[in-house]
Short mmCIF file of N, CA and C in Angstrom, two decimals:
data_model
loop_
_atom_site.label_atom_id
_atom_site.label_comp_id
_atom_site.label_asym_id
_atom_site.label_seq_id
_atom_site.Cartn_x
_atom_site.Cartn_y
_atom_site.Cartn_z
N UNK A 1 0.86 -1.20 0.10
CA UNK A 1 0.00 0.10 -0.09
C UNK A 1 0.77 1.20 -0.09
N UNK A 2 0.41 2.63 -0.62
CA UNK A 2 0.99 3.74 -0.61
C UNK A 2 0.56 4.46 0.87
N UNK A 3 1.78 4.82 1.36
CA UNK A 3 1.78 5.78 2.84
C UNK A 3 0.67 6.71 2.97
N UNK A 4 -0.14 6.85 3.65
CA UNK A 4 -1.06 8.08 3.80
C UNK A 4 -0.71 8.85 5.00
N UNK A 5 -0.25 9.90 4.63
CA UNK A 5 0.24 10.63 6.16
C UNK A 5 1.04 10.22 7.01
N UNK A 6 1.79 9.52 6.10
CA UNK A 6 3.05 8.94 6.93
C UNK A 6 2.72 7.40 7.69
N UNK A 7 1.41 6.92 7.34
CA UNK A 7 0.95 5.68 7.98
C UNK A 7 0.73 4.48 6.67
N UNK A 8 1.38 3.61 6.81
CA UNK A 8 1.33 2.32 5.88
C UNK A 8 -0.21 1.51 6.47
N UNK A 9 -0.46 1.31 5.34
CA UNK A 9 -1.85 0.34 5.09
C UNK A 9 -1.71 -0.98 4.49
N UNK A 10 -2.13 -1.88 5.10
CA UNK A 10 -1.94 -3.26 4.61
C UNK A 10 -2.93 -3.43 3.66
N UNK A 11 -2.52 -3.77 2.57
CA UNK A 11 -3.73 -3.97 1.48
C UNK A 11 -3.83 -5.65 1.37
N UNK A 12 -4.88 -5.98 1.51
CA UNK A 12 -5.17 -7.45 1.25
C UNK A 12 -5.75 -7.57 -0.54
N UNK A 13 -5.26 -9.06 -0.52
CA UNK A 13 -5.32 -9.33 -2.36
C UNK A 13 -6.99 -9.28 -2.23
N UNK A 14 -7.99 -9.43 -3.30
CA UNK A 14 -9.04 -9.00 -3.80
C UNK A 14 -10.07 -10.71 -3.10
N UNK A 15 -10.80 -10.17 -2.34
CA UNK A 15 -11.46 -11.50 -2.29
C UNK A 15 -12.65 -12.15 -3.15
N UNK A 16 -12.53 -13.51 -2.98
CA UNK A 16 -13.14 -14.24 -3.97
C UNK A 16 -14.64 -14.14 -3.93
N UNK A 17 -15.42 -13.89 -4.96
CA UNK A 17 -17.17 -13.73 -4.71
C UNK A 17 -17.94 -14.99 -3.97
N UNK A 18 -18.65 -14.50 -3.33
CA UNK A 18 -19.47 -16.00 -2.69
C UNK A 18 -20.09 -16.37 -3.36
N UNK A 19 -20.85 -15.90 -4.53
CA UNK A 19 -21.59 -16.58 -5.47
C UNK A 19 -21.58 -15.92 -6.73
N UNK A 20 -21.78 -16.85 -7.89
CA UNK A 20 -22.29 -15.87 -9.33
C UNK A 20 -22.99 -15.44 -9.46
N UNK A 21 -23.15 -14.09 -9.69
CA UNK A 21 -24.32 -13.23 -9.99
C UNK A 21 -24.54 -13.32 -11.36
N UNK A 22 -23.47 -13.78 -12.64
CA UNK A 22 -23.73 -13.43 -13.96
C UNK A 22 -24.82 -13.85 -14.31
N UNK A 23 -25.44 -15.35 -14.23
CA UNK A 23 -26.64 -15.51 -14.65
C UNK A 23 -28.10 -15.04 -13.85
N UNK A 24 -27.91 -13.96 -13.16
CA UNK A 24 -28.97 -13.14 -12.55
C UNK A 24 -29.53 -12.20 -13.23
N UNK A 25 -28.56 -11.53 -14.33
CA UNK A 25 -28.78 -10.54 -14.95
C UNK A 25 -28.94 -10.96 -16.27
N UNK A 26 -30.15 -10.03 -16.91
CA UNK A 26 -30.10 -10.24 -18.54
C UNK A 26 -29.39 -8.64 -19.20
N UNK A 27 -28.83 -9.46 -20.07
CA UNK A 27 -28.12 -7.72 -20.84
C UNK A 27 -29.13 -7.75 -22.13
N UNK A 28 -29.73 -6.43 -21.99
CA UNK A 28 -30.42 -5.85 -22.93
C UNK A 28 -29.59 -4.89 -23.85
N UNK A 29 -30.44 -4.29 -24.83
CA UNK A 29 -29.62 -3.24 -25.63
C UNK A 29 -29.09 -2.27 -24.98
N UNK A 30 -28.09 -1.95 -24.38
CA UNK A 30 -27.52 -0.90 -23.85
C UNK A 30 -27.44 0.19 -24.79
N UNK A 31 -27.14 1.42 -23.85
CA UNK A 31 -27.24 2.72 -24.86
C UNK A 31 -28.47 3.67 -24.77
N UNK A 32 -28.27 4.41 -25.45
CA UNK A 32 -29.47 5.33 -25.82
C UNK A 32 -30.62 4.91 -26.72
N UNK A 33 -32.01 4.99 -26.06
CA UNK A 33 -33.41 4.57 -27.12
C UNK A 33 -33.75 6.26 -27.56
N UNK A 34 -34.70 5.67 -28.67
CA UNK A 34 -35.81 6.77 -29.09
C UNK A 34 -34.71 8.08 -29.27
N UNK A 35 -34.01 7.97 -30.08
CA UNK A 35 -32.94 9.29 -30.39
C UNK A 35 -33.28 9.97 -31.65
N UNK A 36 -33.15 11.48 -31.45
CA UNK A 36 -33.49 12.02 -32.58
C UNK A 36 -32.38 11.76 -33.72
N UNK A 37 -32.64 12.03 -34.94
CA UNK A 37 -31.97 12.01 -36.10
C UNK A 37 -30.48 12.77 -35.79
N UNK A 38 -29.22 12.24 -36.29
CA UNK A 38 -28.17 12.88 -36.21
C UNK A 38 -27.99 14.38 -36.23
N UNK A 39 -28.80 14.96 -37.29
CA UNK A 39 -29.04 15.81 -37.77
C UNK A 39 -29.88 17.33 -37.49
N UNK A 40 -30.43 16.77 -35.93
CA UNK A 40 -31.66 17.44 -35.46
C UNK A 40 -31.04 18.49 -34.59
N UNK A 41 -32.05 19.52 -34.46
CA UNK A 41 -31.83 20.64 -33.62
C UNK A 41 -31.67 20.41 -32.23
N UNK A 42 -30.77 21.11 -31.56
CA UNK A 42 -30.31 20.96 -30.46
C UNK A 42 -31.51 20.70 -29.15
N UNK A 43 -32.71 21.48 -29.91
CA UNK A 43 -33.63 21.67 -28.89
C UNK A 43 -34.67 19.95 -28.84
N UNK A 44 -34.35 19.06 -29.72
CA UNK A 44 -34.90 17.85 -29.82
C UNK A 44 -33.98 16.87 -28.59
N UNK A 45 -32.73 17.61 -28.38
CA UNK A 45 -32.18 16.79 -27.28
C UNK A 45 -32.00 17.04 -26.23
N UNK A 46 -32.56 18.36 -25.75
CA UNK A 46 -32.98 19.02 -24.66
C UNK A 46 -34.61 18.59 -24.31
N UNK A 47 -35.33 18.20 -25.25
CA UNK A 47 -36.78 17.13 -24.98
C UNK A 47 -36.59 16.04 -24.45
N UNK A 48 -35.34 15.49 -24.96
CA UNK A 48 -35.13 13.79 -24.17
C UNK A 48 -35.25 13.80 -22.74
N UNK A 49 -34.64 15.17 -21.96
CA UNK A 49 -34.52 15.34 -20.77
C UNK A 49 -35.66 16.29 -19.95
N UNK A 50 -36.10 16.87 -20.66
CA UNK A 50 -37.66 17.93 -20.18
C UNK A 50 -38.94 17.36 -20.98
N UNK A 51 -39.26 16.18 -20.36
CA UNK A 51 -40.13 15.87 -21.11
C UNK A 51 -41.41 16.39 -20.66
N UNK A 52 -42.83 15.91 -21.54
CA UNK A 52 -43.96 16.69 -20.96
C UNK A 52 -44.39 16.75 -19.34
N UNK A 53 -44.06 15.53 -19.00
CA UNK A 53 -44.12 15.32 -17.40
C UNK A 53 -43.20 15.99 -16.67
N UNK A 54 -42.12 16.50 -16.93
CA UNK A 54 -41.09 17.23 -16.50
C UNK A 54 -41.72 19.12 -16.36
N UNK A 55 -42.27 19.14 -17.71
CA UNK A 55 -42.41 20.82 -17.90
C UNK A 55 -43.50 20.78 -17.00
N UNK A 56 -44.71 19.78 -16.95
CA UNK A 56 -46.04 20.12 -16.33
C UNK A 56 -45.80 20.00 -14.71
N UNK A 57 -44.50 19.46 -14.30
CA UNK A 57 -44.37 19.16 -13.28
C UNK A 57 -43.72 20.72 -12.74
N UNK A 58 -42.96 21.13 -13.32
CA UNK A 58 -42.43 22.77 -13.11
C UNK A 58 -43.52 23.77 -13.12
N UNK A 59 -44.43 23.33 -13.84
CA UNK A 59 -45.56 24.34 -13.75
C UNK A 59 -46.74 24.17 -12.38
N UNK A 60 -46.68 23.11 -12.02
CA UNK A 60 -47.47 22.74 -10.88
C UNK A 60 -46.77 23.24 -9.81
N UNK A 61 -45.62 22.70 -9.54
CA UNK A 61 -44.47 23.25 -8.47
C UNK A 61 -44.71 24.47 -8.38
N UNK A 62 -44.41 25.41 -9.83
CA UNK A 62 -44.14 26.61 -9.52
C UNK A 62 -45.44 27.56 -8.75
N UNK A 63 -46.79 26.49 -9.07
CA UNK A 63 -47.92 27.72 -9.27
C UNK A 63 -48.41 27.39 -7.55
N UNK A 64 -48.26 25.89 -7.21
CA UNK A 64 -48.31 25.67 -5.89
C UNK A 64 -47.25 26.40 -4.98
N UNK A 65 -45.91 26.92 -5.27
CA UNK A 65 -45.30 27.74 -4.45
C UNK A 65 -45.82 29.14 -4.18
N UNK A 66 -46.24 29.59 -5.63
CA UNK A 66 -46.86 30.94 -5.62
C UNK A 66 -47.89 30.60 -4.65
N UNK A 67 -49.22 29.81 -4.52
CA UNK A 67 -50.38 30.09 -3.89
C UNK A 67 -50.11 29.66 -1.99
N UNK A 68 -48.82 28.68 -2.08
CA UNK A 68 -48.58 28.71 -0.50
C UNK A 68 -47.57 30.09 -0.19
N UNK A 69 -47.05 30.80 -1.02
CA UNK A 69 -46.40 31.97 -0.30
C UNK A 69 -47.53 33.16 -0.13
N UNK A 70 -48.60 33.23 -0.85
CA UNK A 70 -49.61 34.07 -0.83
C UNK A 70 -50.38 33.62 0.74
N UNK A 71 -50.58 32.33 0.48
CA UNK A 71 -51.40 31.84 2.05
C UNK A 71 -50.38 32.29 3.19
N UNK A 72 -49.47 32.01 3.08
CA UNK A 72 -48.37 32.07 4.08
C UNK A 72 -48.27 33.48 4.48
N UNK A 73 -47.79 34.33 3.76
CA UNK A 73 -47.62 35.75 3.76
C UNK A 73 -48.92 36.46 4.32
N UNK A 74 -50.13 36.04 3.80
CA UNK A 74 -51.56 36.91 3.84
C UNK A 74 -51.66 36.30 5.67
N UNK A 75 -51.39 35.03 6.03
CA UNK A 75 -51.63 34.68 7.38
C UNK A 75 -50.86 35.24 8.46
N UNK A 76 -49.55 35.40 8.36
CA UNK A 76 -48.78 35.98 8.94
C UNK A 76 -48.66 37.58 9.21
N UNK A 77 -49.38 38.10 8.10
CA UNK A 77 -49.54 39.28 8.09
C UNK A 77 -48.03 40.45 7.39
N UNK A 78 -47.51 39.41 6.91
CA UNK A 78 -46.11 39.80 6.01
C UNK A 78 -46.42 40.37 4.51
N UNK A 79 -47.62 40.22 3.90
CA UNK A 79 -48.32 40.45 2.59
C UNK A 79 -48.41 42.24 2.85
N UNK A 80 -47.52 42.69 1.87
CA UNK A 80 -47.65 44.08 1.65
C UNK A 80 -48.37 44.78 0.68
N UNK A 81 -49.12 45.61 0.51
CA UNK A 81 -50.23 46.23 0.07
C UNK A 81 -49.57 46.00 -1.62
N UNK A 82 -48.57 46.47 -1.98
CA UNK A 82 -48.34 46.68 -3.57
C UNK A 82 -47.43 45.46 -3.59
N UNK A 83 -47.72 44.07 -3.01
CA UNK A 83 -46.93 42.81 -3.37
C UNK A 83 -46.95 42.35 -4.53
N UNK A 84 -46.09 41.86 -5.37
CA UNK A 84 -46.39 41.31 -6.51
C UNK A 84 -47.20 39.90 -6.74
N UNK A 85 -46.88 39.19 -5.23
CA UNK A 85 -47.45 37.71 -5.22
C UNK A 85 -49.30 37.98 -5.31
N UNK A 86 -49.66 39.26 -5.09
CA UNK A 86 -51.26 39.63 -4.83
C UNK A 86 -51.70 39.63 -6.26
N UNK A 87 -50.85 39.87 -7.29
CA UNK A 87 -51.61 39.44 -8.60
C UNK A 87 -50.98 38.44 -9.43
N UNK A 88 -50.48 37.24 -8.78
CA UNK A 88 -49.93 36.20 -9.14
C UNK A 88 -51.28 35.61 -10.26
N UNK A 89 -51.12 34.86 -11.43
CA UNK A 89 -51.54 34.30 -12.02
C UNK A 89 -50.67 33.05 -12.77
N UNK A 90 -51.89 32.04 -12.29
CA UNK A 90 -50.94 30.77 -12.49
C UNK A 90 -50.29 30.63 -13.82
N UNK A 91 -48.86 30.34 -13.64
CA UNK A 91 -48.17 29.92 -15.21
C UNK A 91 -48.71 29.12 -15.83
N UNK A 92 -48.43 28.73 -17.58
CA UNK A 92 -48.73 27.91 -17.98
C UNK A 92 -47.09 26.88 -18.84
N UNK A 93 -47.66 25.91 -19.34
CA UNK A 93 -46.20 25.49 -19.87
C UNK A 93 -45.48 25.74 -20.89
N UNK A 94 -46.41 26.78 -21.51
CA UNK A 94 -45.86 27.57 -22.75
C UNK A 94 -45.02 28.80 -22.23
N UNK A 95 -45.46 29.48 -21.05
CA UNK A 95 -44.50 30.63 -20.46
C UNK A 95 -43.45 29.73 -19.60
N UNK A 96 -43.23 28.68 -19.35
CA UNK A 96 -42.89 28.13 -18.24
C UNK A 96 -41.22 27.70 -19.86
N UNK A 97 -41.83 27.12 -20.65
CA UNK A 97 -40.66 26.75 -21.81
C UNK A 97 -39.81 28.35 -22.17
N UNK A 98 -40.74 29.20 -22.50
CA UNK A 98 -39.99 30.64 -23.02
C UNK A 98 -39.21 30.90 -21.77
N UNK A 99 -39.14 31.03 -20.76
CA UNK A 99 -38.95 30.89 -19.57
C UNK A 99 -37.10 30.91 -19.66
N UNK A 100 -37.44 29.14 -19.60
CA UNK A 100 -36.39 28.55 -19.72
C UNK A 100 -35.40 28.69 -20.95
N UNK A 101 -36.27 29.36 -21.90
CA UNK A 101 -35.46 29.35 -23.03
C UNK A 101 -34.38 30.76 -23.22
N UNK A 102 -35.09 31.55 -22.35
CA UNK A 102 -34.52 32.61 -22.28
C UNK A 102 -33.19 32.43 -21.38
N UNK A 103 -33.25 32.03 -19.98
CA UNK A 103 -32.50 32.07 -19.24
C UNK A 103 -31.04 30.71 -19.82
N UNK A 104 -31.71 30.04 -20.59
CA UNK A 104 -30.35 29.35 -21.40
C UNK A 104 -29.81 30.38 -22.29
N UNK A 105 -30.49 30.92 -23.29
CA UNK A 105 -30.11 32.00 -23.85
C UNK A 105 -29.23 33.20 -23.00
N UNK A 106 -29.36 33.51 -21.92
CA UNK A 106 -28.66 34.25 -21.16
C UNK A 106 -27.34 33.49 -20.85
N UNK A 107 -27.12 32.51 -20.59
CA UNK A 107 -26.13 31.48 -20.21
C UNK A 107 -25.06 31.37 -21.27
N UNK A 108 -26.01 31.21 -22.54
CA UNK A 108 -24.89 30.93 -23.70
C UNK A 108 -24.56 32.42 -24.04
N UNK A 109 -24.94 33.71 -24.17
CA UNK A 109 -24.94 34.83 -24.92
C UNK A 109 -24.81 35.69 -23.25
N UNK A 110 -23.63 36.04 -23.14
CA UNK A 110 -23.09 36.86 -21.83
C UNK A 110 -23.08 37.95 -22.07
N UNK A 111 -23.76 38.76 -21.23
CA UNK A 111 -23.73 40.21 -21.24
C UNK A 111 -23.26 40.98 -19.72
N UNK A 112 -22.53 41.99 -19.83
CA UNK A 112 -22.46 42.47 -18.54
C UNK A 112 -23.11 43.01 -17.41
N UNK A 113 -24.48 43.34 -18.08
CA UNK A 113 -25.44 43.66 -17.24
C UNK A 113 -26.96 43.30 -17.48
N UNK A 114 -27.71 43.28 -16.75
CA UNK A 114 -29.16 42.49 -17.32
C UNK A 114 -29.51 43.67 -18.12
N UNK A 115 -29.42 44.89 -18.12
CA UNK A 115 -29.97 45.77 -19.05
C UNK A 115 -29.73 45.63 -20.73
N UNK A 116 -28.44 45.12 -20.79
CA UNK A 116 -27.78 44.99 -21.83
C UNK A 116 -29.00 43.40 -23.01
N UNK A 117 -29.50 42.76 -21.92
CA UNK A 117 -30.25 41.70 -22.64
C UNK A 117 -31.58 42.33 -22.95
N UNK A 118 -31.77 43.47 -22.64
CA UNK A 118 -33.13 43.83 -22.93
C UNK A 118 -32.89 44.80 -24.00
N UNK A 119 -31.42 45.26 -24.31
CA UNK A 119 -31.40 46.36 -25.01
C UNK A 119 -31.63 46.34 -26.84
N UNK A 120 -32.23 46.90 -27.91
CA UNK A 120 -32.44 46.60 -29.06
C UNK A 120 -31.30 47.05 -29.57
N UNK A 121 -30.02 47.47 -29.43
CA UNK A 121 -29.19 47.14 -29.76
C UNK A 121 -28.00 47.12 -29.25
N UNK A 122 -26.98 46.96 -29.75
CA UNK A 122 -25.72 46.98 -28.89
C UNK A 122 -24.25 47.30 -29.31
#
């Protein structure tokens, strides 16, 4: 063994397996399935991860969070008169997709200031 903090450690030979497990598993076709064609747009690959289930879950949890915030702030008296949460409208999958697209685009196209993302000329 190699010294670790000037302490030698005994290295034992590998143990023999107690039983053979090779026949307990079935080898299937490993690798990706349902892949888009090679010349597909990057969005097709993104949708492999962000399925309809995930989009709907993001919408559900976003709306649930906003509703809970409104309830909590109302009940504990911290909801101010001009709070934006008072005007909350449930988001849709379409809106969440647009939001995620903006966030990804901002990550790919770095600007020094957030105001530059909204500028019509650079």
